[in-house]
Amino acid sequence: MPNWLNEFLYVLALSKKTQWALIFGAVFYFGILLLGQHMLSNFELQGSVKGIQDVIAHKIAKKYDKAALVALFSFLVLAYKCYQKDKKRFW
């Protein structure tokens, strides 16, 4: 096994902050996606605007996707920062 991989796994195993940031990133990402899917499953327009229902639902779904990606990216940045701090502390 390469030395850098051993170092990465060692620091990841000992760094609780990094582990929690990765867990929260995954939970928030999938949570926001599931929330958006649930909210849009009952989305229905009435009357003359019924024709644009799919377009509006698609645009709102894109907003949920962007919010989920922002949450995931921010937690990944936090995990990287915590990893760097712990790497300096352990090595």
Coordinates of N, CA and C in Angstrom, one line a residue:
M1 N 0.8 -1.2 0.0 CA 0.0 0.0 0.0 C 0.9 1.2 0.0
P2 N 0.6 2.2 -0.8 CA 1.4 3.4 -0.9 C 1.4 4.2 0.5
N3 N 2.5 4.9 0.7 CA 2.7 5.6 2.0 C 1.7 6.7 2.1
W4 N 1.3 7.4 1.1 CA 0.4 8.5 1.2 C -1.0 8.0 1.5
L5 N -1.3 6.8 1.1 CA -2.6 6.2 1.4 C -2.7 5.8 2.8
N6 N -1.6 5.2 3.3 CA -1.5 4.8 4.8 C -1.7 6.1 5.6
E7 N -1.0 7.1 5.3 CA -1.1 8.4 6.0 C -2.5 9.0 6.0
F8 N -3.2 9.0 4.8 CA -4.5 9.5 4.7 C -5.5 8.7 5.5
L9 N -5.4 7.4 5.5 CA -6.3 6.5 6.2 C -6.1 6.6 7.7
Y10 N -4.8 6.8 8.1 CA -4.5 6.9 9.5 C -5.1 8.2 10.1
V11 N -4.9 9.3 9.4 CA -5.4 10.6 9.9 C -6.9 10.6 9.8
L12 N -7.5 10.0 8.8 CA -9.0 9.9 8.7 C -9.6 9.1 9.8
A13 N -8.9 8.0 10.2 CA -9.4 7.2 11.3 C -9.3 7.9 12.6
L14 N -8.4 8.7 12.9 CA -8.2 9.4 14.1 C -8.9 10.8 14.2
S15 N -9.3 11.3 13.1 CA -9.9 12.7 13.1 C -11.4 12.6 13.1
K16 N -12.0 12.8 14.3 CA -13.4 12.8 14.5 C -14.1 13.9 13.7
K17 N -13.5 15.1 13.7 CA -14.1 16.3 13.1 C -14.3 16.0 11.6
T18 N -13.2 15.4 11.0 CA -13.3 15.1 9.5 C -14.4 14.1 9.3
Q19 N -14.4 13.1 10.1 CA -15.5 12.0 9.9 C -16.9 12.6 10.0
W20 N -17.1 13.5 11.0 CA -18.4 14.1 11.2 C -18.7 15.0 10.0
A21 N -17.8 15.8 9.5 CA -18.0 16.6 8.4 C -18.4 15.8 7.2
L22 N -17.8 14.7 6.9 CA -18.1 13.9 5.8 C -19.5 13.3 6.0
I23 N -19.8 12.8 7.2 CA -21.1 12.2 7.4 C -22.2 13.3 7.3
F24 N -22.0 14.5 7.9 CA -23.0 15.5 7.7 C -23.2 16.0 6.3
G25 N -22.1 16.0 5.5 CA -22.2 16.3 4.1 C -23.0 15.4 3.3
A26 N -22.9 14.1 3.6 CA -23.7 13.1 2.9 C -25.1 13.2 3.3
V27 N -25.4 13.3 4.6 CA -26.7 13.4 5.2 C -27.5 14.6 4.6
F28 N -26.8 15.8 4.7 CA -27.5 17.0 4.2 C -27.7 16.9 2.7
Y29 N -26.8 16.3 1.9 CA -26.9 16.2 0.5 C -28.1 15.4 0.1
F30 N -28.2 14.2 0.7 CA -29.3 13.3 0.4 C -30.6 13.8 1.0
G31 N -30.5 14.4 2.2 CA -31.7 15.0 2.8 C -32.3 16.1 2.0
I32 N -31.5 17.0 1.5 CA -32.1 18.1 0.7 C -32.7 17.5 -0.6
L33 N -32.0 16.5 -1.3 CA -32.5 15.9 -2.5 C -33.9 15.2 -2.2
L34 N -33.9 14.5 -1.1 CA -35.2 13.8 -0.8 C -36.3 14.8 -0.4
L35 N -35.9 15.9 0.3 CA -36.9 16.9 0.7 C -37.5 17.5 -0.6
G36 N -36.6 17.9 -1.5 CA -37.1 18.5 -2.8 C -37.9 17.5 -3.6
Q37 N -37.6 16.3 -3.6 CA -38.4 15.3 -4.3 C -39.8 15.2 -3.7
H38 N -39.8 15.1 -2.4 CA -41.1 15.0 -1.7 C -41.9 16.3 -1.9
M39 N -41.3 17.4 -1.8 CA -42.1 18.7 -2.0 C -42.7 18.8 -3.4
L40 N -41.9 18.3 -4.4 CA -42.4 18.4 -5.7 C -43.3 17.3 -6.2
S41 N -43.4 16.2 -5.4 CA -44.2 15.1 -5.7 C -45.7 15.5 -5.7
N42 N -46.0 16.4 -4.8 CA -47.4 16.9 -4.7 C -47.7 18.2 -5.3
F43 N -46.7 18.7 -6.1 CA -46.8 20.0 -6.8 C -47.8 19.9 -7.9
E44 N -48.9 20.7 -7.9 CA -49.9 20.6 -8.9 C -50.5 22.0 -9.1
L45 N -50.5 22.5 -10.3 CA -51.2 23.8 -10.6 C -52.5 23.6 -11.2
Q46 N -53.4 24.6 -11.1 CA -54.8 24.4 -11.5 C -55.1 25.6 -12.5
G47 N -56.0 25.3 -13.3 CA -56.5 26.4 -14.2 C -55.6 26.5 -15.5
S48 N -55.5 27.8 -15.9 CA -54.8 28.1 -17.2 C -53.3 27.9 -17.1
V49 N -52.7 27.8 -15.9 CA -51.3 27.6 -15.8 C -50.9 26.1 -15.7
K50 N -51.8 25.2 -15.8 CA -51.6 23.8 -15.7 C -50.5 23.3 -16.8
G51 N -50.5 24.0 -17.9 CA -49.6 23.7 -19.0 C -48.1 23.9 -18.7
I52 N -47.8 24.8 -17.8 CA -46.4 25.1 -17.4 C -46.0 24.4 -16.1
Q53 N -46.8 23.5 -15.6 CA -46.5 22.8 -14.4 C -45.2 22.1 -14.4
D54 N -44.9 21.4 -15.5 CA -43.7 20.6 -15.6 C -42.5 21.5 -15.6
V55 N -42.6 22.6 -16.3 CA -41.5 23.5 -16.4 C -41.1 24.1 -15.1
I56 N -42.1 24.6 -14.3 CA -41.9 25.1 -13.0 C -41.3 24.1 -12.1
A57 N -41.9 22.9 -12.1 CA -41.4 21.8 -11.2 C -39.9 21.5 -11.5
H58 N -39.5 21.5 -12.8 CA -38.2 21.3 -13.2 C -37.2 22.4 -12.7
K59 N -37.7 23.6 -12.8 CA -36.8 24.7 -12.3 C -36.7 24.7 -10.8
I60 N -37.7 24.3 -10.1 CA -37.6 24.2 -8.6 C -36.7 23.0 -8.3
A61 N -36.8 21.9 -9.0 CA -35.9 20.8 -8.7 C -34.5 21.2 -8.9
K62 N -34.2 22.0 -9.9 CA -32.8 22.4 -10.1 C -32.3 23.2 -9.0
K63 N -33.2 24.1 -8.4 CA -32.8 24.8 -7.2 C -32.5 23.9 -6.0
Y64 N -33.3 22.9 -5.8 CA -33.0 21.9 -4.8 C -31.6 21.2 -5.0
D65 N -31.4 20.9 -6.3 CA -30.1 20.2 -6.6 C -28.9 21.1 -6.3
K66 N -29.1 22.4 -6.7 CA -28.0 23.4 -6.4 C -27.8 23.5 -4.9
A67 N -28.8 23.6 -4.1 CA -28.7 23.7 -2.7 C -28.0 22.5 -2.1
A68 N -28.4 21.3 -2.6 CA -27.7 20.1 -2.1 C -26.2 20.1 -2.5
L69 N -25.9 20.5 -3.6 CA -24.5 20.5 -4.0 C -23.7 21.6 -3.2
V70 N -24.3 22.7 -2.9 CA -23.6 23.7 -2.1 C -23.4 23.2 -0.7
A71 N -24.4 22.5 -0.1 CA -24.2 21.9 1.2 C -23.1 20.8 1.2
L72 N -23.1 20.0 0.2 CA -22.1 18.9 0.1 C -20.7 19.5 -0.1
F73 N -20.6 20.5 -1.0 CA -19.3 21.2 -1.2 C -18.8 21.9 0.0
S74 N -19.6 22.5 0.7 CA -19.2 23.3 1.9 C -18.7 22.3 3.0
F75 N -19.4 21.2 3.2 CA -19.0 20.2 4.2 C -17.7 19.5 3.7
L76 N -17.5 19.3 2.4 CA -16.2 18.8 1.9 C -15.1 19.7 2.2
V77 N -15.3 21.0 2.0 CA -14.3 22.0 2.4 C -14.0 22.0 3.8
L78 N -15.0 21.9 4.7 CA -14.8 21.8 6.1 C -14.0 20.5 6.5
A79 N -14.3 19.4 5.9 CA -13.6 18.2 6.1 C -12.2 18.3 5.7
Y80 N -11.9 18.9 4.6 CA -10.5 19.1 4.2 C -9.7 20.0 5.1
K81 N -10.4 21.1 5.6 CA -9.7 21.9 6.6 C -9.4 21.2 7.9
C82 N -10.4 20.4 8.4 CA -10.2 19.6 9.6 C -9.1 18.6 9.4
Y83 N -9.1 18.0 8.2 CA -8.1 17.0 7.9 C -6.7 17.6 7.9
Q84 N -6.5 18.8 7.3 CA -5.2 19.4 7.3 C -4.7 19.7 8.7
K85 N -5.6 20.2 9.5 CA -5.3 20.5 10.9 C -4.8 19.3 11.7
D86 N -5.6 18.2 11.5 CA -5.3 17.0 12.2 C -4.0 16.3 11.6
K87 N -3.8 16.5 10.4 CA -2.6 15.9 9.8 C -1.3 16.6 10.4
K88 N -1.4 17.9 10.5 CA -0.3 18.6 11.2 C -0.1 18.1 12.6
R89 N -1.2 17.9 13.3 CA -1.2 17.5 14.7 C -0.6 16.1 14.9
F90 N -1.0 15.2 14.0 CA -0.6 13.8 14.1 C 0.8 13.5 13.5
W91 N 1.2 14.2 12.5 CA 2.5 13.9 11.9 C 3.4 15.0 12.3

